[in-house]
Amino acid sequence: MSGSGGTDAATEADGDVQDLTGLYREYGDDRLPPGQRETDRFPVLSKSGTPSWDPETFAFEVWGAVDDPLDLSLSEFRDLPAVTQRQDFHCVTGWSKFDCAFTGVEFAEIVDHAGVCDDVEHVLFHALDGYTTNLSLDECARDGVLFAYGYDGDDLPADHGGPIRVVTPHKYAYKGAKWVSGVEFLTEKELGYWEKRGYSDTADPWNEERYS
Ligand SMILES: Nc1nc2c(c(=O)[nH]1)N[C@H]1C(S)=C(S)[C@@H](COP(=O)(O)O)O[C@H]1N2
Ligand SMILES: [Mo]
């Protein structure tokens, strides 16, 4: 679970907020990764604008090498156990936003529900705008990887990936698919949208892994 498990009543009235902002200590002394500048804004970065979706028909699907493929409505997804975490956000274009409060379902929760097969090593996330991004199963299983539907105590804004997005505080933010609609568990790696176009597959911000 989270490192310190601190609480912050200012960001979430009805529960504990896990503090993951100390995650950088695993990588070095600096919370701000090299070559990044801190911003108070939360810029929007999307390859092709914000897709539209219907809350009545939206489905979160899990398939691939799993025992129980999932097909969850938005309300079913929101019924899963959730956490709120304070964590930092690092965009490969050079900005970082500290102290984002995301509420959502931990990756491990989805692994449990779907019964991921033993030989799975890779994950490909699919999104409503056709975006994809890949991570190893180990990288997904870390604290901080959430399917977030809340931000700062409200619904996650559509521009930032609502109804559901992935957040990956230990990676550049292109590893977190906005408008995530599907998770595919794979025994062989498949590269995602930016990974195919020359961005780093490993994407470690403290090691400045921006390009491949
Ligand atoms: N579906 C989807 N997810 C995406 C993207 C995208 O274009 N489509 N862009 C990625 C990139 S490059 C970044 S930096 C972050 C930006 O998230 P934000 O717009 O909330 O700041 O989303 C990532 N996830
Ligand atoms: Mo990005």
mmCIF file of N, CA and C in Angstrom, residues 32-81:
data_model
loop_
_atom_site.group_PDB
_atom_site.id
_atom_site.type_symbol
_atom_site.label_atom_id
_atom_site.label_comp_id
_atom_site.label_asym_id
_atom_site.label_seq_id
_atom_site.Cartn_x
_atom_site.Cartn_y
_atom_site.Cartn_z
ATOM 1 N N LEU A 32 11.039 17.002 -8.131
ATOM 2 C CA LEU A 32 10.864 17.449 -9.517
ATOM 3 C C LEU A 32 11.887 16.727 -10.393
ATOM 4 N N PRO A 33 11.438 15.896 -11.323
ATOM 5 C CA PRO A 33 12.395 15.172 -12.167
ATOM 6 C C PRO A 33 13.219 16.132 -13.020
ATOM 7 N N PRO A 34 14.402 15.704 -13.466
ATOM 8 C CA PRO A 34 15.287 16.572 -14.239
ATOM 9 C C PRO A 34 14.606 17.055 -15.518
ATOM 10 N N GLY A 35 14.834 18.326 -15.857
ATOM 11 C CA GLY A 35 14.303 18.873 -17.101
ATOM 12 C C GLY A 35 12.828 19.234 -17.038
ATOM 13 N N GLN A 36 12.220 19.109 -15.856
ATOM 14 C CA GLN A 36 10.802 19.453 -15.703
ATOM 15 C C GLN A 36 10.681 20.813 -15.012
ATOM 16 N N ARG A 37 9.582 21.532 -15.257
ATOM 17 C CA ARG A 37 9.266 22.707 -14.463
ATOM 18 C C ARG A 37 7.890 22.507 -13.850
ATOM 19 N N GLU A 38 7.742 23.030 -12.634
ATOM 20 C CA GLU A 38 6.488 22.839 -11.922
ATOM 21 C C GLU A 38 5.458 23.851 -12.392
ATOM 22 N N THR A 39 4.219 23.387 -12.573
ATOM 23 C CA THR A 39 3.142 24.301 -12.917
ATOM 24 C C THR A 39 1.989 24.119 -11.943
ATOM 25 N N ASP A 40 1.277 25.197 -11.667
ATOM 26 C CA ASP A 40 0.068 25.100 -10.838
ATOM 27 C C ASP A 40 -1.146 24.786 -11.687
ATOM 28 N N ARG A 41 -1.037 25.069 -12.983
ATOM 29 C CA ARG A 41 -2.144 24.777 -13.887
ATOM 30 C C ARG A 41 -2.201 23.266 -14.099
ATOM 31 N N PHE A 42 -3.257 22.827 -14.717
ATOM 32 C CA PHE A 42 -3.326 21.427 -15.130
ATOM 33 C C PHE A 42 -3.596 21.464 -16.631
ATOM 34 N N PRO A 43 -2.518 21.560 -17.435
ATOM 35 C CA PRO A 43 -2.707 21.642 -18.885
ATOM 36 C C PRO A 43 -3.400 20.384 -19.420
ATOM 37 N N VAL A 44 -4.031 20.517 -20.565
ATOM 38 C CA VAL A 44 -4.679 19.382 -21.230
ATOM 39 C C VAL A 44 -3.842 18.994 -22.435
ATOM 40 N N LEU A 45 -3.502 17.719 -22.538
ATOM 41 C CA LEU A 45 -2.767 17.217 -23.693
ATOM 42 C C LEU A 45 -3.468 16.001 -24.258
ATOM 43 N N SER A 46 -3.934 16.112 -25.477
ATOM 44 C CA SER A 46 -4.647 15.008 -26.123
ATOM 45 C C SER A 46 -4.242 14.969 -27.578
ATOM 46 N N LYS A 47 -4.120 13.777 -28.107
ATOM 47 C CA LYS A 47 -3.673 13.653 -29.488
ATOM 48 C C LYS A 47 -4.724 14.170 -30.461
ATOM 49 N N SER A 48 -6.009 14.086 -30.091
ATOM 50 C CA SER A 48 -7.064 14.425 -31.050
ATOM 51 C C SER A 48 -8.343 14.915 -30.377
ATOM 52 N N GLY A 49 -8.214 15.703 -29.338
ATOM 53 C CA GLY A 49 -9.408 16.268 -28.716
ATOM 54 C C GLY A 49 -10.112 15.301 -27.786
ATOM 55 N N THR A 50 -11.174 15.798 -27.152
ATOM 56 C CA THR A 50 -11.913 15.032 -26.146
ATOM 57 C C THR A 50 -13.044 14.255 -26.818
ATOM 58 N N PRO A 51 -13.022 12.935 -26.735
ATOM 59 C CA PRO A 51 -14.095 12.154 -27.382
ATOM 60 C C PRO A 51 -15.399 12.284 -26.604
ATOM 61 N N SER A 52 -16.509 12.045 -27.274
ATOM 62 C CA SER A 52 -17.779 12.052 -26.555
ATOM 63 C C SER A 52 -18.122 10.623 -26.145
ATOM 64 N N TRP A 53 -18.909 10.504 -25.105
ATOM 65 C CA TRP A 53 -19.303 9.185 -24.604
ATOM 66 C C TRP A 53 -20.633 9.357 -23.892
ATOM 67 N N ASP A 54 -21.342 8.251 -23.786
ATOM 68 C CA ASP A 54 -22.672 8.270 -23.192
ATOM 69 C C ASP A 54 -22.610 7.501 -21.871
ATOM 70 N N PRO A 55 -22.921 8.150 -20.763
ATOM 71 C CA PRO A 55 -22.823 7.460 -19.470
ATOM 72 C C PRO A 55 -23.710 6.218 -19.395
ATOM 73 N N GLU A 56 -24.751 6.178 -20.217
ATOM 74 C CA GLU A 56 -25.656 5.009 -20.211
ATOM 75 C C GLU A 56 -25.018 3.800 -20.871
ATOM 76 N N THR A 57 -24.185 4.036 -21.884
ATOM 77 C CA THR A 57 -23.657 2.908 -22.654
ATOM 78 C C THR A 57 -22.157 2.689 -22.450
ATOM 79 N N PHE A 58 -21.501 3.612 -21.747
ATOM 80 C CA PHE A 58 -20.065 3.473 -21.529
ATOM 81 C C PHE A 58 -19.769 2.111 -20.889
ATOM 82 N N ALA A 59 -18.744 1.439 -21.410
ATOM 83 C CA ALA A 59 -18.355 0.140 -20.838
ATOM 84 C C ALA A 59 -16.852 0.120 -20.600
ATOM 85 N N PHE A 60 -16.473 -0.413 -19.468
ATOM 86 C CA PHE A 60 -15.069 -0.637 -19.119
ATOM 87 C C PHE A 60 -14.832 -2.133 -19.267
ATOM 88 N N GLU A 61 -13.995 -2.490 -20.226
ATOM 89 C CA GLU A 61 -13.829 -3.904 -20.559
ATOM 90 C C GLU A 61 -12.413 -4.388 -20.270
ATOM 91 N N VAL A 62 -12.334 -5.617 -19.846
ATOM 92 C CA VAL A 62 -11.045 -6.261 -19.587
ATOM 93 C C VAL A 62 -11.040 -7.585 -20.340
ATOM 94 N N TRP A 63 -9.991 -7.786 -21.133
ATOM 95 C CA TRP A 63 -9.936 -9.022 -21.923
ATOM 96 C C TRP A 63 -8.485 -9.450 -22.120
ATOM 97 N N GLY A 64 -8.309 -10.514 -22.881
ATOM 98 C CA GLY A 64 -6.973 -11.053 -23.099
ATOM 99 C C GLY A 64 -6.773 -12.295 -22.249
ATOM 100 N N ALA A 65 -5.555 -12.457 -21.718
ATOM 101 C CA ALA A 65 -5.213 -13.659 -20.951
ATOM 102 C C ALA A 65 -5.726 -13.532 -19.516
ATOM 103 N N VAL A 66 -7.041 -13.641 -19.374
ATOM 104 C CA VAL A 66 -7.697 -13.551 -18.056
ATOM 105 C C VAL A 66 -8.715 -14.687 -17.942
ATOM 106 N N ASP A 67 -9.019 -15.079 -16.716
ATOM 107 C CA ASP A 67 -10.022 -16.122 -16.492
ATOM 108 C C ASP A 67 -11.437 -15.574 -16.684
ATOM 109 N N ASP A 68 -11.652 -14.342 -16.256
ATOM 110 C CA ASP A 68 -12.985 -13.751 -16.282
ATOM 111 C C ASP A 68 -12.949 -12.378 -16.941
ATOM 112 N N PRO A 69 -13.171 -12.327 -18.248
ATOM 113 C CA PRO A 69 -13.229 -11.009 -18.902
ATOM 114 C C PRO A 69 -14.313 -10.151 -18.233
ATOM 115 N N LEU A 70 -14.066 -8.866 -18.157
ATOM 116 C CA LEU A 70 -15.023 -7.961 -17.487
ATOM 117 C C LEU A 70 -15.662 -7.029 -18.501
ATOM 118 N N ASP A 71 -16.893 -6.668 -18.231
ATOM 119 C CA ASP A 71 -17.613 -5.686 -19.033
ATOM 120 C C ASP A 71 -18.482 -4.923 -18.047
ATOM 121 N N LEU A 72 -17.961 -3.826 -17.557
ATOM 122 C CA LEU A 72 -18.611 -3.109 -16.462
ATOM 123 C C LEU A 72 -19.210 -1.795 -16.947
ATOM 124 N N SER A 73 -20.413 -1.504 -16.490
ATOM 125 C CA SER A 73 -20.986 -0.178 -16.725
ATOM 126 C C SER A 73 -20.266 0.816 -15.816
ATOM 127 N N LEU A 74 -20.513 2.073 -16.070
ATOM 128 C CA LEU A 74 -19.888 3.108 -15.246
ATOM 129 C C LEU A 74 -20.300 2.969 -13.783
ATOM 130 N N SER A 75 -21.563 2.677 -13.538
ATOM 131 C CA SER A 75 -21.989 2.565 -12.140
ATOM 132 C C SER A 75 -21.420 1.300 -11.503
ATOM 133 N N GLU A 76 -21.298 0.225 -12.267
ATOM 134 C CA GLU A 76 -20.657 -0.976 -11.719
ATOM 135 C C GLU A 76 -19.191 -0.693 -11.391
ATOM 136 N N PHE A 77 -18.541 0.075 -12.272
ATOM 137 C CA PHE A 77 -17.141 0.400 -12.021
ATOM 138 C C PHE A 77 -16.999 1.231 -10.743
ATOM 139 N N ARG A 78 -17.906 2.188 -10.592
ATOM 140 C CA ARG A 78 -17.838 3.057 -9.421
ATOM 141 C C ARG A 78 -18.215 2.344 -8.128
ATOM 142 N N ASP A 79 -18.795 1.143 -8.247
ATOM 143 C CA ASP A 79 -19.101 0.353 -7.049
ATOM 144 C C ASP A 79 -17.897 -0.432 -6.547
ATOM 145 N N LEU A 80 -16.832 -0.505 -7.356
ATOM 146 C CA LEU A 80 -15.638 -1.222 -6.910
ATOM 147 C C LEU A 80 -14.974 -0.434 -5.779
ATOM 148 N N PRO A 81 -14.241 -1.128 -4.908
ATOM 149 C CA PRO A 81 -13.518 -0.424 -3.846
ATOM 150 C C PRO A 81 -12.591 0.636 -4.442
#
